[in-house]
């Protein structure tokens, strides 16, 4: 039995999200089907670092699986790529320590949220940003985000259907910067609640648009009431950039 | 009668190329149909700076058209964007001098060709690069490209079906650099023959792979024989980045 670590890049536009569900096209289902073919018919469950929502993209979604089938790393990687559609790519396939588990072992995740400001869409980035028409105050948004870094109860930024036992999370980084004609939010933490990044972005825009002062973000956080926050930013602007693990779990020997 | 300058960004993956043709989906046909709706049913021909082949993309394809219909620039731009599919965007619509002609007035065009090296595909850039598995010698490729800058007979890099009267063109810039995991060729000139950029890229790779010395490019150029060159690089890696015009033709007043 070998434990494998596999990294996937995907464009989530055409998928109902990561999680395999009946009668819809999911990233997990698509990859598990390809993996079954690569493993000569052995069907194994693929564990991801976390689920991504419909339309959300990944530069590096980390997954693990176990199999009794003997394959070389390049056979797994190239075999998957030959069977996967163009909008999912296997970047890495490597044996890992037996106890490696893509979800439970993760120590940090970096998410990016991409906005474009103005009335003109981009054709070459279609489905990969949220286009907003309002001018936004970058400094005020960064001031607001400071109130969310550290360990907090994130109930005000949690989706109704979130199944996590505790609403407390530690956000180690939360900021926004300009790159070309994009505004990019980046969030780093050990774990995130359902819709947490998208709800934080939506509420931060209330500050960016001048509807609320930056200090409102602290009030919103302390109110522990999702109903008081801004709208949920659409999934298409969100990218799972990277997932970190303790290095001793990754490589063998 | 107003002459208009319009700039389009497009992902060419789903199109047979720029030129309108019967029974296929072309960029020109798609845009002309949208423009006809925006102009309340008046059908006008759209003149582009040049045709792009199947699968070729544009960050800024310049076009001109004339109409008797009176519209504000933002109505043309936003009207087009509301009717165009996501993979074509109108970035700019502005009145131009009456004699402005997107093809005949162009003084320079910048093309980019994007390669990715290695066995692993990218899902988020699918259809937007040529993936090659051979290691490439960047210095040798730049040495080879030096032999093509200046005014030359480009018969060795011209497609069989090219209808241009003269095979002589002036290439003002031709180089290749590394950016992240991409290799980007850039070519600037007043005009290009059919498949000229893609044929230059294909032949430059013969040098990059070490199959030919850099000086072979001068021999190939002087041989005026397309049959001696490398393969035509696929359209998906090619981007029309920018088209330049004399500034006095662009704005009014």
Coordinates of C-alpha atoms in Angstrom, one line a residue:
Chain A
X1 CA 0.0 0.0 0.0
X2 CA 1.5 3.3 -1.1
X3 CA 0.3 6.8 0.0
X4 CA 0.5 9.3 -2.8
X5 CA 0.5 13.1 -2.8
X6 CA -0.9 14.7 -6.0
X7 CA -1.2 18.3 -6.9
X8 CA -3.9 19.6 -9.3
X9 CA -4.3 22.8 -11.2
X10 CA -7.9 23.5 -12.4
X11 CA -10.2 26.0 -14.0
X12 CA -13.4 25.5 -12.0
X13 CA -15.7 27.3 -14.5
X14 CA -17.2 24.1 -15.9
X15 CA -17.6 22.3 -12.5
X16 CA -20.1 22.2 -9.7
X17 CA -17.2 22.4 -7.3
X18 CA -14.6 20.0 -5.9
X19 CA -16.9 17.5 -4.2
X20 CA -18.3 14.5 -6.0
X21 CA -22.1 14.6 -6.2
X22 CA -24.6 12.6 -8.2
X23 CA -25.6 14.0 -11.6
X24 CA -23.3 16.9 -11.7
X25 CA -19.8 17.4 -13.1
X26 CA -17.4 17.8 -10.1
X27 CA -13.6 18.1 -10.1
X28 CA -13.3 15.2 -7.6
X29 CA -15.5 12.9 -9.7
X30 CA -13.6 13.8 -12.9
X31 CA -10.2 13.1 -11.3
X32 CA -11.3 10.0 -9.5
X33 CA -12.6 8.5 -12.7
X34 CA -9.3 9.3 -14.5
X35 CA -7.3 7.9 -11.5
X36 CA -9.4 4.6 -11.6
X37 CA -8.3 4.2 -15.3
X38 CA -4.7 4.9 -14.5
X39 CA -4.8 2.3 -11.6
X40 CA -6.1 -0.3 -14.0
X41 CA -9.6 -0.3 -12.7
X42 CA -8.9 0.1 -8.9
X43 CA -11.2 2.8 -7.6
X44 CA -9.7 4.7 -4.6
X45 CA -11.1 7.8 -2.8
X46 CA -9.2 11.0 -3.4
X47 CA -8.8 13.2 -0.3
X48 CA -8.4 17.0 -1.0
X49 CA -7.0 19.6 1.3
X50 CA -10.5 21.0 1.2
X51 CA -13.5 21.5 -1.0
X52 CA -13.7 24.3 -3.5
X53 CA -17.0 25.8 -4.4
X54 CA -18.6 26.0 -7.9
X55 CA -16.5 28.1 -10.3
X56 CA -13.5 28.3 -7.9
X57 CA -10.1 27.7 -9.4
X58 CA -6.9 26.1 -8.1
X59 CA -3.3 26.7 -9.0
X60 CA -2.4 23.9 -6.5
X61 CA -5.0 21.8 -4.9
X62 CA -3.3 19.1 -2.8
X63 CA -4.7 15.6 -2.7
X64 CA -3.8 12.2 -1.2
X65 CA -4.8 8.7 -2.0
X66 CA -3.7 5.1 -1.1
X67 CA -3.4 2.2 -3.5
X68 CA -2.0 -1.3 -3.7
X69 CA -1.3 -0.8 -7.4
X70 CA 2.4 -0.3 -8.2
X71 CA 3.0 2.7 -10.5
X72 CA 5.9 5.1 -11.1
X73 CA 5.3 8.7 -10.2
X74 CA 5.6 9.9 -13.9
X75 CA 3.1 7.1 -14.9
X76 CA 0.5 8.5 -12.4
X77 CA 1.1 12.1 -13.5
X78 CA 1.3 11.6 -17.2
X79 CA -1.5 9.0 -17.2
X80 CA -3.8 11.4 -15.4
X81 CA -3.0 14.2 -17.8
X82 CA -3.7 12.0 -20.8
X83 CA -7.2 11.2 -19.4
X84 CA -8.2 14.5 -17.8
X85 CA -9.9 17.3 -19.7
X86 CA -7.8 20.4 -20.6
X87 CA -9.2 22.4 -17.6
X88 CA -7.7 20.0 -15.0
X89 CA -3.9 19.2 -14.9
X90 CA -1.9 17.0 -12.6
X91 CA 1.3 19.0 -11.8
X92 CA 2.9 16.5 -9.4
X93 CA 2.5 12.9 -8.3
X94 CA 4.8 11.6 -5.6
X95 CA 4.9 8.9 -2.9
X96 CA 4.4 10.4 0.6
X97 CA 4.8 9.2 4.2
X98 CA 2.1 6.5 5.0
X99 CA 0.4 8.9 7.5
X100 CA 0.2 11.8 5.0
X101 CA -3.5 13.0 4.7
X102 CA -4.2 15.9 2.4
X103 CA -6.9 17.4 4.6
X104 CA -5.8 16.6 8.2
X105 CA -2.1 17.2 7.6
X106 CA -2.5 20.7 6.0
X107 CA -0.8 23.4 8.1
X108 CA -1.6 26.4 5.9
X109 CA -3.6 27.5 2.8
X110 CA -3.1 30.5 0.6
X111 CA -6.2 31.8 -1.2
X112 CA -6.3 34.7 -3.7
X113 CA -9.4 36.7 -4.7
X114 CA -9.2 38.6 -8.0
X115 CA -11.2 41.8 -8.7
X116 CA -11.2 43.9 -11.8
X117 CA -12.5 47.5 -11.5
X118 CA -14.4 49.2 -14.3
X119 CA -17.0 48.8 -17.0
X120 CA -14.9 46.7 -19.5
X121 CA -14.7 42.9 -19.3
X122 CA -11.6 40.9 -20.1
X123 CA -12.0 38.1 -22.7
X124 CA -8.8 36.3 -21.9
X125 CA -9.6 36.2 -18.2
X126 CA -13.3 35.6 -18.5
X127 CA -14.6 33.5 -15.5
X128 CA -11.5 34.3 -13.5
X129 CA -12.3 37.5 -11.8
X130 CA -15.1 39.5 -10.2
X131 CA -15.7 42.6 -12.3
X132 CA -17.0 45.6 -10.2
X133 CA -17.8 49.1 -11.4
X134 CA -17.2 51.0 -8.2
X135 CA -14.0 52.8 -7.4
X136 CA -12.4 51.2 -4.3
X137 CA -10.3 52.7 -1.6
X138 CA -7.3 50.3 -1.3
X139 CA -6.0 51.8 2.0
X140 CA -9.4 51.7 3.7
X141 CA -9.8 48.0 2.6
X142 CA -6.3 47.1 4.0
X143 CA -7.2 48.9 7.3
X144 CA -10.4 46.9 7.5
X145 CA -8.7 43.6 6.9
X146 CA -6.3 44.2 9.8
X147 CA -9.2 43.6 12.1
X148 CA -9.6 40.1 10.8
X149 CA -6.0 38.9 11.2
X150 CA -5.3 36.7 14.2
X151 CA -7.5 34.2 15.9
X152 CA -11.2 35.2 15.9
X153 CA -14.7 33.8 15.9
X154 CA -15.6 34.2 12.1
X155 CA -19.4 33.5 12.5
X156 CA -20.1 36.8 10.6
X157 CA -18.3 35.4 7.6
X158 CA -19.5 31.9 7.6
X159 CA -22.0 30.4 5.1
X160 CA -25.4 29.2 6.5
X161 CA -24.6 25.6 5.6
X162 CA -21.1 25.4 7.0
X163 CA -20.6 22.2 8.9
X164 CA -17.4 23.1 10.9
X165 CA -17.8 22.4 14.6
X166 CA -16.0 25.6 15.7
X167 CA -16.3 29.1 14.0
X168 CA -12.9 30.1 15.4
X169 CA -10.1 30.3 12.9
X170 CA -6.7 32.0 12.8
X171 CA -6.1 34.2 9.8
X172 CA -2.4 34.8 9.5
X173 CA -2.5 37.1 6.5
X174 CA -5.3 39.2 4.9
X175 CA -4.5 42.0 2.5
X176 CA -5.2 43.5 -0.9
X177 CA -2.9 45.0 -3.5
X178 CA -3.1 46.2 -7.0
X179 CA -1.4 44.3 -9.9
X180 CA -1.9 45.8 -13.4
X181 CA -5.7 46.2 -13.8
X182 CA -6.5 43.7 -11.1
X183 CA -7.0 44.0 -7.3
X184 CA -5.8 40.9 -5.6
X185 CA -6.8 39.9 -2.1
X186 CA -4.6 37.3 -0.4
X187 CA -5.6 35.2 2.7
X188 CA -3.4 32.7 4.5
X189 CA -4.5 30.5 7.4
X190 CA -4.5 27.0 8.7
X191 CA -8.2 26.6 7.9
X192 CA -11.2 28.4 6.5
X193 CA -14.9 28.2 7.1
X194 CA -17.3 27.7 4.2
X195 CA -17.5 30.9 2.0
X196 CA -15.3 32.6 4.5
X197 CA -13.0 34.2 1.9
X198 CA -15.8 35.2 -0.3
X199 CA -17.8 36.7 2.6
X200 CA -14.7 38.6 3.8
X201 CA -14.2 40.0 0.3
X202 CA -17.8 41.1 0.0
X203 CA -17.8 42.9 3.4
X204 CA -14.4 44.5 2.7
X205 CA -15.9 46.0 -0.5
X206 CA -18.5 47.8 1.7
X207 CA -15.5 49.6 3.2
X208 CA -13.8 50.0 -0.1
X209 CA -16.9 51.7 -1.6
X210 CA -17.1 54.1 1.3
X211 CA -20.4 52.7 2.7
X212 CA -18.8 51.7 6.0
X213 CA -15.7 52.9 7.9
X214 CA -12.7 50.5 8.2
X215 CA -13.6 50.1 12.0
X216 CA -16.9 48.6 11.0
X217 CA -15.1 45.4 10.1
X218 CA -14.2 44.9 13.8
X219 CA -17.9 45.6 14.8
X220 CA -19.0 43.1 12.2
X221 CA -16.5 40.5 13.4
X222 CA -17.7 41.0 17.0
X223 CA -21.4 40.9 16.1
X224 CA -21.1 37.2 15.1
X225 CA -24.0 37.7 12.7
X226 CA -23.7 36.9 9.0
X227 CA -26.8 38.9 8.2
X228 CA -24.9 42.2 8.9
X229 CA -22.1 41.7 6.4
X230 CA -21.8 42.4 2.7
X231 CA -22.7 40.1 -0.1
X232 CA -20.9 36.9 -0.9
X233 CA -18.3 37.6 -3.6
X234 CA -18.8 35.2 -6.6
X235 CA -16.8 32.0 -6.8
X236 CA -15.2 32.8 -10.2
X237 CA -12.8 35.3 -8.6
X238 CA -11.4 32.8 -6.1
X239 CA -8.2 30.8 -6.5
X240 CA -6.7 28.2 -4.1
X241 CA -3.0 29.1 -4.7
X242 CA -1.1 26.8 -2.4
X243 CA -1.4 24.3 0.5
X244 CA 1.4 23.8 3.0
X245 CA 2.3 20.6 5.0
X246 CA 5.1 19.7 7.4
X247 CA 8.0 18.8 5.1
X248 CA 8.7 15.5 7.0
X249 CA 5.3 14.2 5.8
X250 CA 5.9 14.9 2.2
X251 CA 9.0 13.0 1.1
X252 CA 10.0 9.5 1.8
X253 CA 13.3 8.4 3.4
Chain B
X1 CA -21.0 59.3 -41.4
X2 CA -18.7 58.6 -38.5
X3 CA -15.5 56.5 -38.6
X4 CA -15.0 54.4 -35.5
X5 CA -11.9 52.8 -34.0
X6 CA -12.7 49.7 -31.8
X7 CA -10.3 47.5 -29.9
X8 CA -11.1 43.9 -29.2
X9 CA -9.6 41.3 -26.8
X10 CA -10.4 37.7 -27.6
X11 CA -9.6 34.1 -26.8
X12 CA -9.5 32.5 -30.3
X13 CA -9.8 28.9 -29.0
X14 CA -13.5 28.5 -30.1
X15 CA -13.1 30.3 -33.5
X16 CA -12.1 29.4 -37.0
X17 CA -10.0 32.6 -37.0
X18 CA -10.8 36.3 -37.5
X19 CA -12.2 36.2 -41.0
X20 CA -15.9 35.7 -41.6
X21 CA -16.6 32.6 -43.6
X22 CA -19.8 30.6 -44.3
X23 CA -20.8 27.8 -41.8
X24 CA -18.0 28.4 -39.3
X25 CA -17.8 30.5 -36.2
X26 CA -15.4 33.4 -36.8
X27 CA -14.5 36.3 -34.6
X28 CA -15.3 38.8 -37.3
X29 CA -18.7 37.3 -37.9
X30 CA -19.5 37.2 -34.2
X31 CA -18.5 40.8 -33.8
X32 CA -20.3 42.0 -36.9
X33 CA -23.5 40.4 -35.8
X34 CA -23.3 42.1 -32.4
X35 CA -22.5 45.4 -34.0
X36 CA -25.5 45.1 -36.3
X37 CA -27.7 44.8 -33.3
X38 CA -26.0 47.7 -31.5
X39 CA -26.5 49.9 -34.6
X40 CA -30.2 49.1 -34.7
X41 CA -30.0 46.7 -37.6
X42 CA -27.5 48.6 -39.8
X43 CA -25.0 46.0 -41.1
X44 CA -21.5 47.5 -41.6
X45 CA -18.3 45.7 -42.5
X46 CA -15.7 45.6 -39.8
X47 CA -12.1 46.1 -41.0
X48 CA -9.4 44.6 -38.8
X49 CA -5.7 45.4 -38.7
X50 CA -5.2 41.9 -40.1
X51 CA -6.6 38.4 -39.9
X52 CA -5.7 36.1 -37.1
X53 CA -5.7 32.3 -37.7
X54 CA -7.7 29.7 -36.0
X55 CA -6.9 29.5 -32.3
X56 CA -4.9 32.7 -32.2
X57 CA -5.7 35.2 -29.5
X58 CA -5.6 39.0 -29.2
X59 CA -5.0 41.3 -26.3
X60 CA -5.8 44.2 -28.7
X61 CA -7.1 43.7 -32.2
X62 CA -7.8 47.0 -33.8
X63 CA -10.8 47.5 -36.1
X64 CA -12.5 50.3 -37.9
X65 CA -16.0 50.7 -39.3
X66 CA -18.2 53.5 -40.7
X67 CA -21.8 54.1 -39.9
X68 CA -24.5 56.8 -40.3
X69 CA -26.1 55.7 -37.0
X70 CA -25.4 58.1 -34.2
X71 CA -24.2 56.5 -31.0
X72 CA -22.1 57.5 -27.9
X73 CA -18.8 55.7 -27.5
X74 CA -19.9 54.1 -24.3
X75 CA -23.1 52.9 -26.0
X76 CA -21.0 51.1 -28.7
X77 CA -18.6 49.6 -26.2
X78 CA -21.1 48.5 -23.6
X79 CA -23.7 47.5 -26.2
X80 CA -21.1 45.2 -27.9
X81 CA -20.0 43.7 -24.6
X82 CA -23.6 43.0 -23.6
X83 CA -24.2 41.0 -26.8
X84 CA -20.7 39.4 -27.3
X85 CA -19.9 36.0 -25.8
X86 CA -17.5 36.0 -22.8
X87 CA -14.4 35.2 -25.0
X88 CA -14.6 38.4 -27.0
X89 CA -14.5 41.8 -25.3
X90 CA -14.7 45.3 -26.7
X91 CA -12.1 47.3 -24.7
X92 CA -12.4 50.7 -26.5
X93 CA -14.8 52.4 -29.0
X94 CA -14.0 55.9 -30.1
X95 CA -14.6 58.1 -33.1
X96 CA -11.5 58.5 -35.3
X97 CA -10.4 60.7 -38.2
X98 CA -12.5 60.0 -41.4
X99 CA -9.5 58.5 -43.2
X100 CA -8.6 56.1 -40.4
X101 CA -8.5 52.5 -41.7
X102 CA -7.6 49.7 -39.3
X103 CA -5.6 47.7 -41.9
X104 CA -4.1 50.3 -44.2
X105 CA -3.2 52.9 -41.5
X106 CA -1.4 50.4 -39.2
X107 CA 2.3 51.3 -38.7
X108 CA 3.3 48.5 -36.4
X109 CA 2.1 45.3 -34.8
X110 CA 3.4 43.4 -31.8
X111 CA 2.9 39.7 -31.7
X112 CA 3.8 37.4 -28.8
X113 CA 4.3 33.6 -29.0
X114 CA 4.1 31.6 -25.7
X115 CA 5.9 28.3 -25.1
X116 CA 5.9 26.2 -22.0
X117 CA 8.7 23.7 -21.6
X118 CA 8.2 20.3 -19.9
X119 CA 5.9 17.4 -19.6
X120 CA 3.2 19.0 -17.4
X121 CA 0.3 20.9 -18.9
X122 CA -1.3 24.0 -17.4
X123 CA -5.1 23.9 -16.8
X124 CA -5.5 27.6 -16.2
X125 CA -3.6 28.5 -19.4
X126 CA -5.0 25.6 -21.6
X127 CA -5.2 26.6 -25.2
X128 CA -2.9 29.6 -24.7
X129 CA 0.6 28.2 -25.1
X130 CA 2.5 25.6 -27.1
X131 CA 3.8 22.9 -24.8
X132 CA 7.1 21.4 -25.8
X133 CA 9.1 18.7 -24.1
X134 CA 12.6 19.5 -25.3
X135 CA 15.0 21.7 -23.3
X136 CA 15.8 24.8 -25.4
X137 CA 18.9 27.0 -25.6
X138 CA 17.7 30.6 -25.1
X139 CA 20.9 32.2 -26.1
X140 CA 21.2 30.2 -29.3
X141 CA 17.6 31.1 -30.2
X142 CA 18.2 34.8 -29.7
X143 CA 21.3 34.6 -31.8
X144 CA 19.3 32.9 -34.6
X145 CA 16.6 35.6 -34.4
X146 CA 19.1 38.4 -35.0
X147 CA 19.5 37.1 -38.5
X148 CA 15.8 37.9 -39.2
X149 CA 15.7 41.5 -37.9
X150 CA 15.8 44.2 -40.5
X151 CA 14.3 44.2 -44.0
X152 CA 14.4 40.7 -45.7
X153 CA 12.6 38.5 -48.2
X154 CA 10.7 36.2 -45.8
X155 CA 9.7 33.6 -48.4
X156 CA 11.2 30.8 -46.2
X157 CA 8.7 31.7 -43.5
X158 CA 5.6 32.3 -45.6
X159 CA 2.6 29.9 -45.8
X160 CA 1.8 28.3 -49.1
X161 CA -1.5 30.1 -49.4
X162 CA -0.2 33.6 -48.5
X163 CA -1.7 36.2 -50.9
X164 CA 0.7 39.1 -50.2
X165 CA 2.2 40.6 -53.4
X166 CA 5.7 41.0 -51.9
X167 CA 7.5 38.6 -49.5
X168 CA 9.7 41.4 -48.3
X169 CA 9.0 42.7 -44.8
X170 CA 10.8 44.6 -42.1
X171 CA 11.1 42.9 -38.8
X172 CA 12.0 45.6 -36.2
X173 CA 12.2 43.3 -33.2
X174 CA 12.5 39.5 -32.8
X175 CA 13.6 38.0 -29.5
X176 CA 12.7 35.4 -26.9
X177 CA 12.9 35.7 -23.1
X178 CA 11.9 33.6 -20.1
X179 CA 9.0 34.7 -17.8
X180 CA 8.2 32.3 -15.0
X181 CA 7.6 28.9 -16.6
X182 CA 7.0 30.4 -20.0
X183 CA 9.2 31.3 -22.9
X184 CA 7.9 34.3 -24.7
X185 CA 8.9 35.3 -28.3
X186 CA 8.1 38.9 -29.3
X187 CA 8.0 40.2 -32.8
X188 CA 7.4 43.8 -33.9
X189 CA 7.0 44.9 -37.5
X190 CA 4.9 47.0 -39.9
X191 CA 3.4 43.9 -41.5
X192 CA 3.6 40.1 -41.4
X193 CA 3.1 37.4 -44.1
X194 CA 0.7 34.6 -43.5
X195 CA 2.0 32.2 -40.7
X196 CA 5.2 34.2 -40.7
X197 CA 5.4 34.4 -36.9
X198 CA 4.5 30.7 -36.4
X199 CA 7.0 29.6 -39.0
X200 CA 9.8 31.7 -37.5
X201 CA 9.0 30.2 -34.1
X202 CA 9.1 26.6 -35.5
X203 CA 12.4 27.2 -37.2
X204 CA 13.9 28.9 -34.2
X205 CA 13.1 25.8 -32.2
X206 CA 15.3 23.8 -34.5
X207 CA 18.2 26.0 -33.3
X208 CA 16.9 25.9 -29.6
X209 CA 16.9 22.1 -29.7
X210 CA 20.5 22.0 -31.0
X211 CA 19.5 20.4 -34.3
X212 CA 20.9 23.5 -36.2
X213 CA 23.4 26.2 -35.4
X214 CA 22.2 29.8 -35.0
X215 CA 23.8 30.7 -38.3
X216 CA 21.5 28.2 -40.1
X217 CA 18.7 30.9 -39.7
X218 CA 20.6 33.2 -42.1
X219 CA 21.0 30.3 -44.6
X220 CA 17.3 29.4 -44.3
X221 CA 16.4 33.1 -44.8
X222 CA 18.6 33.3 -47.9
X223 CA 17.4 30.0 -49.4
X224 CA 13.8 31.5 -49.9
X225 CA 12.4 28.0 -49.5
X226 CA 9.7 27.2 -47.0
X227 CA 10.4 23.5 -47.3
X228 CA 13.7 23.8 -45.5
X229 CA 12.4 25.4 -42.3
X230 CA 11.0 23.9 -39.1
X231 CA 7.3 23.1 -38.5
X232 CA 4.6 25.7 -38.2
X233 CA 4.1 26.4 -34.5
X234 CA 0.4 25.9 -33.5
X235 CA -1.9 28.9 -33.5
X236 CA -2.8 28.5 -29.8
X237 CA 0.5 30.0 -28.6
X238 CA 0.1 33.2 -30.6
X239 CA -1.2 36.5 -29.3
X240 CA -1.7 39.8 -31.2
X241 CA -0.7 42.1 -28.4
X242 CA -0.9 45.7 -29.9
X243 CA -1.4 47.5 -33.2
X244 CA 0.1 51.0 -33.6
X245 CA -1.1 53.9 -35.7
X246 CA -0.1 57.5 -36.4
X247 CA -1.5 59.4 -33.4
X248 CA -3.0 62.1 -35.6
X249 CA -5.4 59.5 -37.2
X250 CA -6.8 58.3 -33.9
X251 CA -8.3 61.1 -32.1
X252 CA -10.6 63.8 -33.3
X253 CA -9.9 67.6 -33.0

